[in-house]
Coordinates of C-alpha atoms and ligand atoms in Angstrom, one line a residue:
X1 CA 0.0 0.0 0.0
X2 CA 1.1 3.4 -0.7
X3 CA 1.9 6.4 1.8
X4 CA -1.5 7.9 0.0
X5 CA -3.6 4.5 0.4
X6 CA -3.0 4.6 4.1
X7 CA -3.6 8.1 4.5
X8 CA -7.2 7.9 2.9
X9 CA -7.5 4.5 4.9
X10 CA -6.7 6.7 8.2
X11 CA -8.6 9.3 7.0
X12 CA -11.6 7.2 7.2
X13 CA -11.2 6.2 11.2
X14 CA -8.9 9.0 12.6
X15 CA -10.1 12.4 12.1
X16 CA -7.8 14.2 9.8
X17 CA -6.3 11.0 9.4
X18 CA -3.8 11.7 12.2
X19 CA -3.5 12.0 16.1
X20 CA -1.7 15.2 15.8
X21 CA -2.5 17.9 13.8
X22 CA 1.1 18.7 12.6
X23 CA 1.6 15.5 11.0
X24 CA -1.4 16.2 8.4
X25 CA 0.9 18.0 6.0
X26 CA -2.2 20.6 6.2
X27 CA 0.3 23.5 6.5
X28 CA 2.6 22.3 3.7
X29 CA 0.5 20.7 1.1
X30 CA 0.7 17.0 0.3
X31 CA 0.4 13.4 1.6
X32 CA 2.7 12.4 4.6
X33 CA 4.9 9.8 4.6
X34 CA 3.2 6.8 6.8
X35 CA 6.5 5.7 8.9
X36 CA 6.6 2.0 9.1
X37 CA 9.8 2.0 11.0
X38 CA 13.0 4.5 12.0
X39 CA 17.1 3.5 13.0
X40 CA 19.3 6.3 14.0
X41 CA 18.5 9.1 12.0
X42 CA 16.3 7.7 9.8
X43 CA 12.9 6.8 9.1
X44 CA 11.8 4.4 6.8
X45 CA 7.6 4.7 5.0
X46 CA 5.1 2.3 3.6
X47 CA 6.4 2.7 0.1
X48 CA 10.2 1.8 1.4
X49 CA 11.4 5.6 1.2
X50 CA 14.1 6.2 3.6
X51 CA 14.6 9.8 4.3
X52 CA 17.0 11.6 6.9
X53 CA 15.1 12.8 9.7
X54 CA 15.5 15.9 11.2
X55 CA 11.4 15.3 13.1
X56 CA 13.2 12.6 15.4
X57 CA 9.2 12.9 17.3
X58 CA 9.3 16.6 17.8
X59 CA 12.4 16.1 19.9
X60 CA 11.1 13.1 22.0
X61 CA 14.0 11.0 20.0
X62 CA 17.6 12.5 21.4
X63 CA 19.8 9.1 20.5
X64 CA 17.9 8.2 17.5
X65 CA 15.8 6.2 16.4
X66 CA 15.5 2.1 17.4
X67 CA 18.8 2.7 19.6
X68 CA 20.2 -0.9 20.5
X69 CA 20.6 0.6 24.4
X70 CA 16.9 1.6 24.7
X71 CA 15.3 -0.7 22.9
X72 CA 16.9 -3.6 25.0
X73 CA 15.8 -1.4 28.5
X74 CA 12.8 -0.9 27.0
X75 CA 12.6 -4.8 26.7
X76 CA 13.4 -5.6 29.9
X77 CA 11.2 -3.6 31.4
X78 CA 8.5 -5.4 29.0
X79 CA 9.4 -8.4 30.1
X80 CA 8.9 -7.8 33.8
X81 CA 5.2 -6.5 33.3
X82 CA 4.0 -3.1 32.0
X83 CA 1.9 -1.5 34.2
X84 CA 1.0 -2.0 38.1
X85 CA -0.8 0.7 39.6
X86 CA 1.9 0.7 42.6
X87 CA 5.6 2.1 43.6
X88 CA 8.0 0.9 41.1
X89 CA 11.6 1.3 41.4
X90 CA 12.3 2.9 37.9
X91 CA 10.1 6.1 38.9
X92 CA 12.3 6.1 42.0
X93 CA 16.1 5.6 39.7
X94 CA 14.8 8.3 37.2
X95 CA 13.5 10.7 39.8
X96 CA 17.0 10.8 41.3
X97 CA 18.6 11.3 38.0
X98 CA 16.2 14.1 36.9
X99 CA 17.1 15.7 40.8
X100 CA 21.0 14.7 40.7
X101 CA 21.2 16.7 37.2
X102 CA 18.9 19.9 37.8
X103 CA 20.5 22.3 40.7
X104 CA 17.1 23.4 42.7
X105 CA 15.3 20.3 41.4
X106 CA 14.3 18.3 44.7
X107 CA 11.4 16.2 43.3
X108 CA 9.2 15.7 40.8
X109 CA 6.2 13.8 39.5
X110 CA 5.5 11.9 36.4
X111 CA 3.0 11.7 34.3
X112 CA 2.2 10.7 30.8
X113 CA 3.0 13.7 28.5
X114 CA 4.3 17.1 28.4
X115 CA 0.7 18.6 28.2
X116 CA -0.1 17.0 31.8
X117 CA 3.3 18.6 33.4
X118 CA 2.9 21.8 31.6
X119 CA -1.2 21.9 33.1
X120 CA -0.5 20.4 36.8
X121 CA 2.7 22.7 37.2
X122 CA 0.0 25.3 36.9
X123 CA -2.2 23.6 38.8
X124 CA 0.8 23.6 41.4
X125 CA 1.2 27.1 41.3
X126 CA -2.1 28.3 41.8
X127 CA -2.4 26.1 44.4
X128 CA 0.9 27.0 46.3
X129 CA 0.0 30.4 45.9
X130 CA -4.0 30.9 46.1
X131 CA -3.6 33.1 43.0
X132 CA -5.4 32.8 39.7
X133 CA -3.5 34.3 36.8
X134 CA -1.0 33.0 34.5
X135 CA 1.2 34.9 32.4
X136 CA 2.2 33.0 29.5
X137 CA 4.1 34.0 25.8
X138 CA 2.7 35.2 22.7
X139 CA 3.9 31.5 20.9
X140 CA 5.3 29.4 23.3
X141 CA 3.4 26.0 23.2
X142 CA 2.5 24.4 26.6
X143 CA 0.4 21.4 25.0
X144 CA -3.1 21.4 25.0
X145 CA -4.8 22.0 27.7
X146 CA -7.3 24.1 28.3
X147 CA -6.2 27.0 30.2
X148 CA -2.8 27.2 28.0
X149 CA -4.2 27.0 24.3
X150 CA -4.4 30.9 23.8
X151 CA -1.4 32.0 21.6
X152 CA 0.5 29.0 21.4
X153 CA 2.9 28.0 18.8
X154 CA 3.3 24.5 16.7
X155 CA 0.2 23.2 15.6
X156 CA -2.2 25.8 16.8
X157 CA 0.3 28.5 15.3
X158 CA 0.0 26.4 11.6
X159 CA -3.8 26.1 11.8
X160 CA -3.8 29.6 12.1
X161 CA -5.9 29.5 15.2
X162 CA -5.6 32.0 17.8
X163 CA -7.1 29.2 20.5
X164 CA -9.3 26.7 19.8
X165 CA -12.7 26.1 19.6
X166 CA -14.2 24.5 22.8
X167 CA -11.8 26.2 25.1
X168 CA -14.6 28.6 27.0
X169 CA -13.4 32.3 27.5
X170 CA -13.6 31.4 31.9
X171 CA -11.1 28.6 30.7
X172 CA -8.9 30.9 29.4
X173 CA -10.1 34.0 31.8
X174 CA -7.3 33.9 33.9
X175 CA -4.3 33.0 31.5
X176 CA -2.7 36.4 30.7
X177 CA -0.7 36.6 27.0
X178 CA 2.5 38.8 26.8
X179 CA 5.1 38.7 23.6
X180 CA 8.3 37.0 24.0
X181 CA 11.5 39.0 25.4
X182 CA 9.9 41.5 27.2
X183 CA 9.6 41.2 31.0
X184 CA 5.8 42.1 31.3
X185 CA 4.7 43.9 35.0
X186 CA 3.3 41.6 37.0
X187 CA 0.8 42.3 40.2
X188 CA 0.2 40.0 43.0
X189 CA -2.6 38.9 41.5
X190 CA -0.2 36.5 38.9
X191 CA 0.2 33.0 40.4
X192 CA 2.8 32.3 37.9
X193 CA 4.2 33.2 34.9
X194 CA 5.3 29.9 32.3
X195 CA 7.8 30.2 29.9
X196 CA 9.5 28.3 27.1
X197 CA 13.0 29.5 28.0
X198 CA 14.1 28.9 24.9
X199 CA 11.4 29.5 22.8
X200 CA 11.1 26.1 19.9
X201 CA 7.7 26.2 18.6
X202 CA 7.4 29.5 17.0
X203 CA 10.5 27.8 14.8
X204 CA 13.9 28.9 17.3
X205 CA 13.4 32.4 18.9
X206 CA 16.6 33.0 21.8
X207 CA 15.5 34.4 25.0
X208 CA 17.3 38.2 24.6
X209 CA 20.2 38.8 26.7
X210 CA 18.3 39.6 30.4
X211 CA 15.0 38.3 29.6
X212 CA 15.2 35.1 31.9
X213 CA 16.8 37.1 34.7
X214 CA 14.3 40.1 34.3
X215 CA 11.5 37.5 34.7
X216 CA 13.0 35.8 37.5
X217 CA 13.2 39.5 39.1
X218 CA 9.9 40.6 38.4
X219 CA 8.2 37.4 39.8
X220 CA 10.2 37.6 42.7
X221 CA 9.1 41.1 43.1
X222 CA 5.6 40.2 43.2
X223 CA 4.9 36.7 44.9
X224 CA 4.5 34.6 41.6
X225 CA 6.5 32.0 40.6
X226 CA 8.4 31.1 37.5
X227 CA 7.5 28.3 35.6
X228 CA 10.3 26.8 32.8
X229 CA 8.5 24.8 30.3
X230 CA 11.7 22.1 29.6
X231 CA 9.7 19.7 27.7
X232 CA 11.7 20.5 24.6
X233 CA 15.1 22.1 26.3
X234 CA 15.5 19.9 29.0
X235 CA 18.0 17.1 28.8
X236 CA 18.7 18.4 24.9
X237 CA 20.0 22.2 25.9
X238 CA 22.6 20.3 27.8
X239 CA 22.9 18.2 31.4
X240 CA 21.4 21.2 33.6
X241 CA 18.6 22.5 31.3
X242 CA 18.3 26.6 30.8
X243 CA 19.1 27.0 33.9
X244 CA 22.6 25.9 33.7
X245 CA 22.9 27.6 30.2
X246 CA 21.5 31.1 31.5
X247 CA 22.2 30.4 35.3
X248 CA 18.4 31.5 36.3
X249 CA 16.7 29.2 37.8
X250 CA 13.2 28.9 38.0
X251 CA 10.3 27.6 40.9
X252 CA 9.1 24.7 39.0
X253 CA 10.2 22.8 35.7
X254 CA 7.7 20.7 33.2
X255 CA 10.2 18.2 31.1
X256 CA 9.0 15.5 28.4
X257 CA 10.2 14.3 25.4
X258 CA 13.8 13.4 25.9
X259 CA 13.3 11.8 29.3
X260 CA 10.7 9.2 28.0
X261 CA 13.3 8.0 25.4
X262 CA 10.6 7.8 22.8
X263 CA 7.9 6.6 25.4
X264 CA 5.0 8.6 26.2
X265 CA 6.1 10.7 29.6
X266 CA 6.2 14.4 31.5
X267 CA 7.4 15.4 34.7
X268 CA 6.9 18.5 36.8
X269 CA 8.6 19.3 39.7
X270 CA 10.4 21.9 42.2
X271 CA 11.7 22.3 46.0
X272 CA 10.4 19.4 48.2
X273 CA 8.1 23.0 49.6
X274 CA 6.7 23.5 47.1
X275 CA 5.4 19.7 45.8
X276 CA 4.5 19.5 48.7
X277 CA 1.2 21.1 48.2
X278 CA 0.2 17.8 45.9
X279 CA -2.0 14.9 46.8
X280 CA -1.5 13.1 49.1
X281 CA 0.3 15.4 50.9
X282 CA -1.3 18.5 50.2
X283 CA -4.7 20.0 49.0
X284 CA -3.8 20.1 45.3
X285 CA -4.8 16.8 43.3
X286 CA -3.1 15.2 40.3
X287 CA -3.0 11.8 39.3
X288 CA -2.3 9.6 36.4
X289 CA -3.0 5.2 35.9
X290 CA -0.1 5.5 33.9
X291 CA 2.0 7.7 35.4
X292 CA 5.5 6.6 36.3
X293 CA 4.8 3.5 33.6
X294 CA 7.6 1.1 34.2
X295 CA 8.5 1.2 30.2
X296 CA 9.1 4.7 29.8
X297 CA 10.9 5.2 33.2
X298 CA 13.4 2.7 31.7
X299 CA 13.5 4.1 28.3
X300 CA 14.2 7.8 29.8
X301 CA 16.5 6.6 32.3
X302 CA 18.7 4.8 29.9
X303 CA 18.6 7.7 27.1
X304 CA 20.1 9.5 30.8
X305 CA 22.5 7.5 31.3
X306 CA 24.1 7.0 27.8
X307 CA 24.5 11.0 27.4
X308 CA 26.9 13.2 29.3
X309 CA 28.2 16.6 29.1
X310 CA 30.4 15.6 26.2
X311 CA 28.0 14.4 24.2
X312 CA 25.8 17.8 24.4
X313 CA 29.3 19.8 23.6
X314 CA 30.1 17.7 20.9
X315 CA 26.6 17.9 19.7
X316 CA 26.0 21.7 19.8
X317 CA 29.4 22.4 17.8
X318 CA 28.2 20.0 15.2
X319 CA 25.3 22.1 15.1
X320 CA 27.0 25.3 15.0
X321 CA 28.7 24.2 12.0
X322 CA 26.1 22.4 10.3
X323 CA 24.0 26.1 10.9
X324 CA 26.5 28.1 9.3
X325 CA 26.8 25.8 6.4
X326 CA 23.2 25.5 6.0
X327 CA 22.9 29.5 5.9
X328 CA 25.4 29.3 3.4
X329 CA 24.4 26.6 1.3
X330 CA 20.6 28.4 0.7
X331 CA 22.1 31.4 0.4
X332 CA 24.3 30.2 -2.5
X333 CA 20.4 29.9 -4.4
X334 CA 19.7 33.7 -3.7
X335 CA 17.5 32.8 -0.5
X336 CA 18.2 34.2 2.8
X337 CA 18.4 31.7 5.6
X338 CA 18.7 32.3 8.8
X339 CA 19.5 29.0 11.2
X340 CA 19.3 30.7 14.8
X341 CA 21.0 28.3 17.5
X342 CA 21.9 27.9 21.2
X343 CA 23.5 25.0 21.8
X344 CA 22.4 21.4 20.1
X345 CA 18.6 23.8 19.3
X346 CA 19.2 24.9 15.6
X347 CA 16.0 26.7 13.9
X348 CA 15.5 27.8 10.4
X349 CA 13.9 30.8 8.6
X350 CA 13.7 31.8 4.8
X351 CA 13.4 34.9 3.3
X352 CA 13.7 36.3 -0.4
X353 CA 15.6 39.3 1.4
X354 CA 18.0 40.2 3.9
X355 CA 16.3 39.8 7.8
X356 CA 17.1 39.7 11.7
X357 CA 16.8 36.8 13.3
X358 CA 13.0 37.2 15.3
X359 CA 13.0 38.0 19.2
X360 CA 9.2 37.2 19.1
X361 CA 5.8 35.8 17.8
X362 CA 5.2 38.5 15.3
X363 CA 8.9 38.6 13.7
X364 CA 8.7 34.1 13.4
X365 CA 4.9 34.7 12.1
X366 CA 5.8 37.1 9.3
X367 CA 8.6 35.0 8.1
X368 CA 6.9 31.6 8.4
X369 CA 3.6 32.9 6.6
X370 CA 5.9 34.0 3.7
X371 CA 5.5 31.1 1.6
X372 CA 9.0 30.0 0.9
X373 CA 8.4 26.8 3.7
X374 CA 6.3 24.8 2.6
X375 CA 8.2 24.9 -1.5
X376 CA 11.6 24.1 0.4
X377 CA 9.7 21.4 2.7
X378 CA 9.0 19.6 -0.6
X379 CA 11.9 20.2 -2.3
X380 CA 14.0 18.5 1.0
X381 CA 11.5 15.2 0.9
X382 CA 12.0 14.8 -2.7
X383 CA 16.2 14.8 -2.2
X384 CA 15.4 12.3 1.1
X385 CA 15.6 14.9 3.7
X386 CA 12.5 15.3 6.2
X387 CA 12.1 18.4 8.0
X388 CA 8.9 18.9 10.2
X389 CA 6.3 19.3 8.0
X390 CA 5.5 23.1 9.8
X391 CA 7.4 26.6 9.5
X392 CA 6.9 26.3 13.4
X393 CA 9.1 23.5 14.2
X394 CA 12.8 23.5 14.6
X395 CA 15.7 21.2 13.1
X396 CA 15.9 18.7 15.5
X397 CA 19.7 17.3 15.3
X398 CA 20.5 14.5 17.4
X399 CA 23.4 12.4 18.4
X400 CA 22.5 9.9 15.9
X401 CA 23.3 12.7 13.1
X402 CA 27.2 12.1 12.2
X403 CA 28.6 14.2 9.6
X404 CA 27.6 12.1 6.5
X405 CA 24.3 12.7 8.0
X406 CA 24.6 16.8 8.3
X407 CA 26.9 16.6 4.8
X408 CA 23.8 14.9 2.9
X409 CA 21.3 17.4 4.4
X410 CA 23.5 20.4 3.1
X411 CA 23.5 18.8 0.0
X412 CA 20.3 18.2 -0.3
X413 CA 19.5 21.9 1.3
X414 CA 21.4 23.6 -1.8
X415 CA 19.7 21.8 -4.5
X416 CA 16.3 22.3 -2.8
X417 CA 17.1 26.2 -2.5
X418 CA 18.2 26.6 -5.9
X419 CA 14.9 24.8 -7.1
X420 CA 12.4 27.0 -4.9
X421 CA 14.3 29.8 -6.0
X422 CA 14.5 29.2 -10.0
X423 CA 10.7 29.0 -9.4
X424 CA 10.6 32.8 -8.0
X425 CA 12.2 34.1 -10.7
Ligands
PLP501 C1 5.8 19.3 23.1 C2 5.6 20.3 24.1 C3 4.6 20.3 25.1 C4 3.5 19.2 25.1 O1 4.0 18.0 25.2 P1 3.1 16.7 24.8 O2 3.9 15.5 25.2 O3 3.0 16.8 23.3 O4 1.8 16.8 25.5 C5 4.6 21.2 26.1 N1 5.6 22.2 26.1 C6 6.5 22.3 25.1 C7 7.5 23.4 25.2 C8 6.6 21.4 24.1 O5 7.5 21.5 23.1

């Protein structure tokens, strides 16, 4: 069956024809490739294409796809049973390695996806704090919960949706949106304010020199606390997360994606104070049947072990140089390409003319609405190369990119250029 037989096929059971909205192609045109199976930094589709992945899950994938290591953990762990409904050691082993890596990080709970951390740290904070607002960022994504989906990035930013139908204005009442790098004023009526610290679903936008610190300032001045949304940063900035990188730290972190190793996970957590306002031993109440679940405890905590400090250095000069070339090799078309970076996060915007890398929502929108995406999107499939299918997303290398791997996709990245760009003249 072909990658468009299966689509109409999903179409017909799964609204959309996919579980995420991103993964429709809908802002890009076309029929997505139906993976059937991934190794390393590739993914392999129905029809037997193999194409150079640079998705790896939205970030979930750190290691690669299919690696040996985490597939056999995540066998073991199969093998002894996959779900209980009681203490298991892994949450226990992974806990302490989230705590022994993240200065100020004394606990944290688990639960099934970044969406849940992102909503209960909230939850946390307003119940720490008997406040109601939250201050959250023109295009920073927090997952979909209700009282988050007002200006969020990714998928809701590609729909061109400024919420979503079904989210009630009380649901939202209380969530307060201010643009990216600039420290809003606060009041004390602001339970916390949640921020991507470095901002990776409006496509890469840098927290500006004194943005973190002015935020850590302001909250403090107030009463609120600071939320870091890690979900995408943490464990792929580097060992410490933006907090090590910018040396602010925040009250509570939400992580996901890299510490489920590919399996379904989030965490939230903070000072022993202040999780200490959640059930059981405080008034504020979270819970999940599958929280903690003994495969993906295994699968993060082996993806944790297996990286260290070197591995993130080696990994964000390989992406400093592969960023350079790549500005480079589309600019050689006529293009302008910008591939912003901090550390192992690389972005990447297009332009017909000379621009400034964005500081916020409005700067990313204008250049992701200006057409030249979804052309070069295409143009990369065709030579084997899969960016996410969104000008939202970022490049997401991985330690299972080598140079071959980077070489191929510069390769690939000039001949696509100079295609979209013979068709603009
Ligand atoms: C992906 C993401 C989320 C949501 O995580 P899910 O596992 O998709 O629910 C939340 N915050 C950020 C910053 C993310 O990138």
């Amino acid at each position: 069956m072909t990658n468009l037989e299966w689509f109409e096929r999903a179409r017909a059971v799964i609204p959309g024809g996919v579980d995420s909205p991103v993964r429709s192609f809908s802002s890009v045109g076309g029929v997505p490739y139906t993976v059937v199976s991934g190794s390393g930094a590739y993914v392999t589709d129905v029809e037997g294409t193999r194409y150079l992945d640079f998705v790896q899950s939205y970030g979930a994938s750190l290691l690669g796809h299919a690696h040996p290591s985490v597939v056999e953990a995540i066998r073991e762990a199969a093998h002894a049973g996959t779900t209980f409904g009681a203490p298991t050691p892994g949450e226990v082993r992974l806990a302490e390695m989230l705590v022994a890596r993240v200065r100020g990080l004394e606990q944290v709970r688990f639960v099934s996806s970044g969406t849940e951390a992102a909503m209960s740290a909230v939850r946390l904070a307003r119940g720490a704090t008997g406040r109601n607002r939250v201050v959250k960022f023109d295009g920073c994504y927090h997952g979909h919960s209700d009282g988050l989906l007002v200006a969020g990035g990714s998928g809701v930013a590609q729909l061109g949706l400024p919420g979503s139908a079904g989210v009630t204005a009380g649901a939202v009442a209380d969530t307060v949106v201010a643009p990216y790098n600039a420290v809003p004023r606060l009041d004390e009526s602001v339970a916390a304010v949640i921020v991507e610290p470095v901002a990776a679903n409006m496509n890469l936008v840098a927290p500006a020199a004194g943005f973190l610190a002015g935020l850590r300032a302001e909250c403090d001045r107030v009463g609120a606390l600071l939320i870091y949304d890690e979900v995408i940063t943490g464990f792929r900035l580097g060992v410490g997360g933006a907090q090590a990188y910018y040396g602010v730290a925040p009250d509570l972190w939400c992580f996901g994606k890299v510490i489920g190793g590919g399996l379904p996970v989030g965490a939230f957590g903070g000072s022993a104070e202040l999780l200490g306002y959640l059930a059981p031993n405080g008034p504020v109440y979270q819970a999940g049947t599958l929280s903690g679940n003994p495969l993906a405890m295994a699968a993060g905590a082996r993806v944790l072990e297996l990286v260290g400090a070197d591995d993130y250095a080696g990994l964000a000069t390989r992406v400093e140089h592969f960023a350079a070339h790549l500005e480079q090799a589309i600019g050689a078309s006529g293009l302008v390409a910008r591939v912003p970076r901090v550390g192992p996060l690389a972005g990447l915007f297009l332009s017909r003319e000379e621009f400034a890398a964005p500081t916020n929502f409005a700067e990313a929108r204008a250049l992701a609405e200006n057409g030249l995406y979804a052309p070069f999107f295409h143009a990369m499939l065709r030579r084997g190369v899969a960016l996410a299918p969104g000008a939202y997303e970022i490049l997401f290398v991985g330690l299972a990119h080598g140079e071959p791997e980077l070489d191929l996709a510069l390769e690939a990245a000039a001949g696509a250029a100079a295609e979209v760009a013979a068709t603009l003249a």
